[in-house]
Short mmCIF file of C-alpha atoms in Angstrom, two decimals:
data_model
loop_
_atom_site.label_atom_id
_atom_site.label_comp_id
_atom_site.label_asym_id
_atom_site.label_seq_id
_atom_site.Cartn_x
_atom_site.Cartn_y
_atom_site.Cartn_z
CA MET X 1 20.43 -3.70 39.21
CA ASN X 2 19.95 -2.77 42.86
CA GLU X 3 20.27 -5.77 45.15
CA VAL X 4 20.25 -6.55 48.84
CA GLN X 5 22.20 -9.60 50.00
CA ARG X 6 21.90 -11.08 53.47
CA GLY X 7 22.43 -14.36 55.29
CA THR X 8 24.60 -17.41 54.72
CA GLY X 9 24.22 -20.75 52.99
CA ARG X 10 22.75 -21.79 49.66
CA LYS X 11 21.87 -18.77 47.50
CA ILE X 12 18.31 -17.89 46.53
CA LEU X 13 17.22 -14.97 44.36
CA LEU X 14 13.97 -13.16 45.15
CA VAL X 15 12.06 -11.41 42.34
CA HIS X 16 9.22 -9.09 43.36
CA GLY X 17 6.05 -8.26 41.46
CA LEU X 18 4.61 -5.33 39.53
CA GLY X 19 5.13 -2.06 41.38
CA GLY X 20 7.12 -3.71 44.17
CA SER X 21 10.74 -3.72 45.29
CA TRP X 22 13.09 -5.91 47.30
CA GLN X 23 11.22 -4.70 50.37
CA SER X 24 8.15 -6.64 49.22
CA TRP X 25 9.88 -9.62 50.88
CA SER X 26 10.36 -7.94 54.26
CA THR X 27 7.87 -10.24 56.01
CA VAL X 28 9.97 -13.33 55.20
CA MET X 29 13.52 -11.95 54.88
CA ASP X 30 14.68 -12.60 58.45
CA ALA X 31 13.46 -16.19 58.49
CA LEU X 32 14.96 -16.94 55.07
CA THR X 33 18.33 -15.36 55.85
CA ALA X 34 18.67 -17.61 58.89
CA GLU X 35 18.91 -20.56 56.46
CA ARG X 36 19.98 -19.15 53.08
CA THR X 37 21.99 -16.41 51.41
CA VAL X 38 19.16 -14.26 50.16
CA ILE X 39 19.62 -11.90 47.21
CA ALA X 40 16.62 -9.63 46.65
CA ILE X 41 16.61 -7.33 43.63
CA ASP X 42 14.75 -4.27 42.42
CA LEU X 43 13.61 -4.93 38.87
CA PRO X 44 14.45 -2.21 36.29
CA GLY X 45 12.06 0.69 36.67
CA HIS X 46 11.26 -0.35 40.24
CA GLY X 47 12.72 0.72 43.56
CA ALA X 48 16.30 1.95 43.19
CA THR X 49 16.96 0.37 39.78
CA PRO X 50 16.67 2.73 36.79
CA ALA X 51 14.46 1.68 33.90
CA GLU X 52 16.03 0.37 30.71
CA HIS X 53 14.63 1.04 27.26
CA ASP X 54 12.42 -2.06 27.36
CA SER X 55 11.51 -2.14 31.06
CA GLY X 56 7.86 -1.42 30.29
CA THR X 57 7.47 -4.91 28.82
CA PHE X 58 7.49 -8.36 30.36
CA ASP X 59 10.03 -9.66 27.84
CA GLY X 60 12.29 -6.71 28.62
CA LEU X 61 12.26 -7.48 32.35
CA VAL X 62 12.94 -11.17 31.75
CA GLY X 63 15.92 -10.24 29.60
CA SER X 64 17.24 -7.91 32.29
CA VAL X 65 17.03 -10.60 34.97
CA GLU X 66 18.57 -13.19 32.66
CA ARG X 67 21.54 -10.89 31.96
CA TYR X 68 21.87 -10.07 35.66
CA ILE X 69 22.08 -13.79 36.50
CA ALA X 70 24.73 -14.34 33.82
CA ASP X 71 26.78 -11.27 34.76
CA ARG X 72 26.79 -12.22 38.46
CA GLY X 73 27.73 -15.83 37.75
CA PHE X 74 24.45 -17.06 39.25
CA ASP X 75 23.71 -19.77 36.68
CA ASP X 76 21.38 -22.42 38.16
CA ILE X 77 20.57 -20.26 41.18
CA ASP X 78 17.35 -21.11 43.01
CA VAL X 79 14.73 -18.42 42.42
CA VAL X 80 11.53 -17.28 44.10
CA GLY X 81 9.08 -14.90 42.46
CA SER X 82 5.85 -13.18 43.41
CA SER X 83 3.07 -12.21 40.97
CA MET X 84 4.80 -10.77 37.86
CA GLY X 85 8.07 -11.91 39.41
CA ALA X 86 6.63 -15.42 39.68
CA ARG X 87 5.94 -15.38 35.96
CA ILE X 88 9.50 -14.16 35.36
CA VAL X 89 11.00 -17.11 37.26
CA LEU X 90 8.74 -19.56 35.42
CA GLU X 91 9.93 -18.11 32.11
CA LEU X 92 13.54 -18.47 33.27
CA ALA X 93 12.80 -22.12 34.10
CA ARG X 94 11.38 -22.55 30.60
CA ARG X 95 14.65 -21.17 29.22
CA GLY X 96 16.74 -23.44 31.48
CA ARG X 97 18.50 -20.56 33.22
CA VAL X 98 17.77 -21.30 36.90
CA GLY X 99 17.73 -24.04 39.51
CA SER X 100 14.77 -24.74 41.75
CA VAL X 101 11.79 -22.41 41.34
CA VAL X 102 9.05 -21.17 43.65
CA ALA X 103 6.39 -19.13 41.83
CA LEU X 104 3.84 -17.45 44.11
CA ASP X 105 0.56 -16.50 42.40
CA PRO X 106 2.07 -15.98 38.95
CA GLY X 107 0.48 -13.71 36.38
CA GLY X 108 0.24 -14.59 32.72
CA PHE X 109 -2.42 -17.32 32.84
CA TRP X 110 -5.52 -15.14 32.41
CA ARG X 111 -7.89 -15.56 29.47
CA GLY X 112 -10.83 -13.67 27.97
CA TRP X 113 -12.59 -11.40 30.44
CA GLU X 114 -9.89 -12.09 33.04
CA ARG X 115 -7.48 -9.95 31.01
CA THR X 116 -9.89 -7.00 31.11
CA PHE X 117 -10.51 -7.61 34.80
CA PHE X 118 -6.78 -7.52 35.53
CA ARG X 119 -6.13 -4.43 33.40
CA THR X 120 -9.08 -2.49 34.77
CA THR X 121 -8.78 -3.28 38.46
CA ILE X 122 -5.02 -2.97 38.84
CA GLY X 123 -4.98 0.08 36.55
CA VAL X 124 -7.57 1.88 38.68
CA SER X 125 -5.62 0.97 41.82
CA GLY X 126 -2.43 2.43 40.37
CA ARG X 127 -4.09 5.69 39.39
CA LEU X 128 -5.76 6.00 42.79
CA LEU X 129 -2.50 5.45 44.67
CA ARG X 130 -0.72 8.07 42.59
CA ALA X 131 -3.51 10.54 43.33
CA ILE X 132 -3.40 10.01 47.09
CA ARG X 133 0.37 9.40 47.40
CA PRO X 134 1.03 12.14 50.02
CA ALA X 135 -1.61 10.64 52.32
CA LEU X 136 -0.48 7.00 52.03
CA PRO X 137 1.60 6.90 55.26
CA THR X 138 -1.37 8.17 57.25
CA LEU X 139 -3.96 6.02 55.48
CA SER X 140 -1.82 2.90 55.99
CA LYS X 141 -2.05 3.30 59.76
CA ASN X 142 -5.82 2.83 59.77
CA ALA X 143 -7.20 -0.71 59.56
CA ALA X 144 -10.30 0.39 57.65
CA THR X 145 -8.36 2.23 54.94
CA ARG X 146 -5.80 -0.59 54.71
CA THR X 147 -8.71 -2.93 54.06
CA ALA X 148 -10.17 -0.67 51.39
CA LEU X 149 -6.84 -0.17 49.60
CA LEU X 150 -5.67 -3.79 49.72
CA ALA X 151 -8.89 -5.82 49.52
CA GLN X 152 -7.87 -7.22 46.13
CA LEU X 153 -4.38 -8.25 47.25
CA SER X 154 -4.69 -9.57 50.80
CA ALA X 155 -7.10 -11.91 52.56
CA ARG X 156 -6.53 -10.01 55.81
CA PRO X 157 -5.48 -6.45 54.92
CA TRP X 158 -6.58 -5.04 58.29
CA ALA X 159 -4.02 -7.27 60.02
CA LEU X 160 -0.99 -6.22 57.95
CA ASP X 161 1.85 -4.16 59.41
CA PRO X 162 1.10 -0.48 58.61
CA THR X 163 4.76 0.29 57.89
CA ILE X 164 5.02 -2.55 55.38
CA VAL X 165 1.79 -1.45 53.73
CA ALA X 166 2.93 2.17 53.47
CA THR X 167 6.26 1.14 51.91
CA GLU X 168 4.60 -1.15 49.38
CA LEU X 169 1.97 1.37 48.33
CA GLN X 170 4.48 4.21 48.06
CA THR X 171 6.71 2.07 45.83
CA LEU X 172 3.81 1.09 43.61
CA SER X 173 2.67 4.70 43.29
CA THR X 174 6.12 5.83 42.11
CA THR X 175 6.81 3.05 39.59
CA LYS X 176 6.96 4.95 36.31
CA THR X 177 6.69 1.83 34.13
CA PHE X 178 3.55 0.64 35.92
CA GLY X 179 1.06 1.69 33.24
CA ASP X 180 3.13 0.33 30.37
CA LEU X 181 3.55 -3.00 32.14
CA VAL X 182 -0.15 -3.32 32.90
CA GLY X 183 -0.89 -2.80 29.21
CA ASP X 184 1.77 -5.26 28.08
CA LEU X 185 0.83 -7.95 30.59
CA SER X 186 -2.88 -7.74 29.86
CA THR X 187 -2.55 -7.92 26.07
CA GLY X 188 0.51 -10.15 25.64
CA PRO X 189 0.52 -13.90 25.04
CA GLU X 190 -0.26 -16.42 27.76
CA GLN X 191 2.77 -17.77 29.59
CA LEU X 192 4.23 -20.83 27.91
CA GLY X 193 5.90 -23.89 29.40
CA PRO X 194 7.20 -26.40 30.12
CA ALA X 195 10.44 -26.15 32.06
CA ALA X 196 13.55 -26.90 30.02
CA ASP X 197 14.64 -29.45 32.63
CA PRO X 198 11.64 -31.24 34.19
CA SER X 199 13.88 -32.78 36.84
CA ARG X 200 14.35 -29.35 38.43
CA ARG X 201 12.05 -28.63 41.36
CA ILE X 202 9.20 -26.22 40.60
CA VAL X 203 6.57 -25.26 43.14
CA ILE X 204 3.66 -23.06 42.10
CA GLY X 205 1.95 -21.54 45.13
CA TRP X 206 -1.49 -19.96 44.96
CA GLY X 207 -3.66 -18.15 47.48
CA ARG X 208 -7.19 -19.54 47.70
CA HIS X 209 -8.46 -15.98 48.09
CA ASP X 210 -6.44 -14.34 45.30
CA ARG X 211 -8.67 -11.67 43.76
CA LEU X 212 -6.15 -10.53 41.14
CA CYS X 213 -4.77 -13.74 39.62
CA LEU X 214 -7.87 -15.83 40.19
CA PRO X 215 -7.43 -19.36 41.61
CA ARG X 216 -9.03 -20.86 38.49
CA GLN X 217 -5.85 -19.85 36.61
CA ALA X 218 -3.75 -22.28 38.67
CA ALA X 219 -4.90 -25.21 36.53
CA ARG X 220 -3.51 -23.46 33.43
CA ALA X 221 -0.19 -22.86 35.16
CA LYS X 222 0.00 -26.53 36.11
CA ALA X 223 -0.87 -27.57 32.55
CA ALA X 224 1.90 -25.35 31.17
CA PHE X 225 4.41 -26.68 33.70
CA PRO X 226 3.33 -30.29 34.28
CA SER X 227 6.42 -31.12 36.34
CA ALA X 228 5.47 -28.48 38.92
CA GLN X 229 4.05 -29.20 42.34
CA MET X 230 1.01 -27.14 43.33
CA HIS X 231 0.78 -25.68 46.82
CA TRP X 232 -2.40 -23.96 47.99
CA PHE X 233 -2.22 -21.25 50.65
CA GLU X 234 -5.64 -21.76 52.18
CA HIS X 235 -5.86 -18.44 54.02
CA SER X 236 -4.02 -16.15 51.61
CA GLY X 237 -4.78 -13.60 48.96
CA HIS X 238 -2.41 -12.60 46.16
CA PHE X 239 0.66 -12.28 48.40
CA PRO X 240 1.26 -15.36 50.58
CA MET X 241 4.32 -13.71 52.13
CA TRP X 242 1.95 -11.10 53.58
CA ASP X 243 -0.94 -13.33 54.67
CA GLN X 244 0.89 -16.55 55.55
CA PRO X 245 4.57 -15.68 55.98
CA GLU X 246 5.55 -18.71 58.05
CA GLU X 247 4.06 -21.14 55.55
CA THR X 248 5.67 -19.20 52.70
CA VAL X 249 9.08 -19.57 54.30
CA ALA X 250 8.52 -23.28 54.83
CA VAL X 251 7.55 -23.79 51.18
CA ILE X 252 10.60 -21.86 49.94
CA LEU X 253 13.07 -23.66 52.20
CA ASP X 254 11.63 -27.08 51.31
CA ALA X 255 11.78 -26.35 47.56
CA THR X 256 15.37 -25.09 47.67
CA GLN X 257 17.04 -27.81 49.74
#
């Protein structure tokens, strides 16, 4: 599994979301590496990590990360996840495989029409980005097109760094397992809890303006993981590390002391 390791101090593992890569954390990497040894991975089928036979399923990705942790001797490592990656770290907490956990806007807590909403909206976005892939670097430089492309994911898409946006959209558009994962995530079972060890620190962060994993789903996440602390990012969409990077860093550092 491709990984990037930087910094010194207590180790934390960063797990990106659907269609992302280790570079999804670029807005918070420098601040985190000043205080921690940060290990950011590319999930199988994403970034520079080849897909495995089951990388088009959520369970397959969880198994890959679980084996990676065991193979690297990272038992009880503190973990931070975003979106699908947030659900992965919660599942690892349920299995008792990790230390402290920060889960930012986790998927897996949608019900009823929310499943169709997720599958339809993110599926359309993926197909659109693949169709316009050659133009993404240019489109990312324009505030109006950034807003149009990222309205579902960011509370302030016009204010995002164009280079970061271009990298993220290019990665999403080239993730070959994207369609399979959307189908699996939208039709699979709801995420179960609780954590195997309720004494371990779990923080579930949620953007008040998340238009993908709707804020109403946070109550279900808290019910599944009753030992977790909820943190609301008041001015954030689906990716707090984009919209409120300084607060995201503060939450991560506090949870992984």
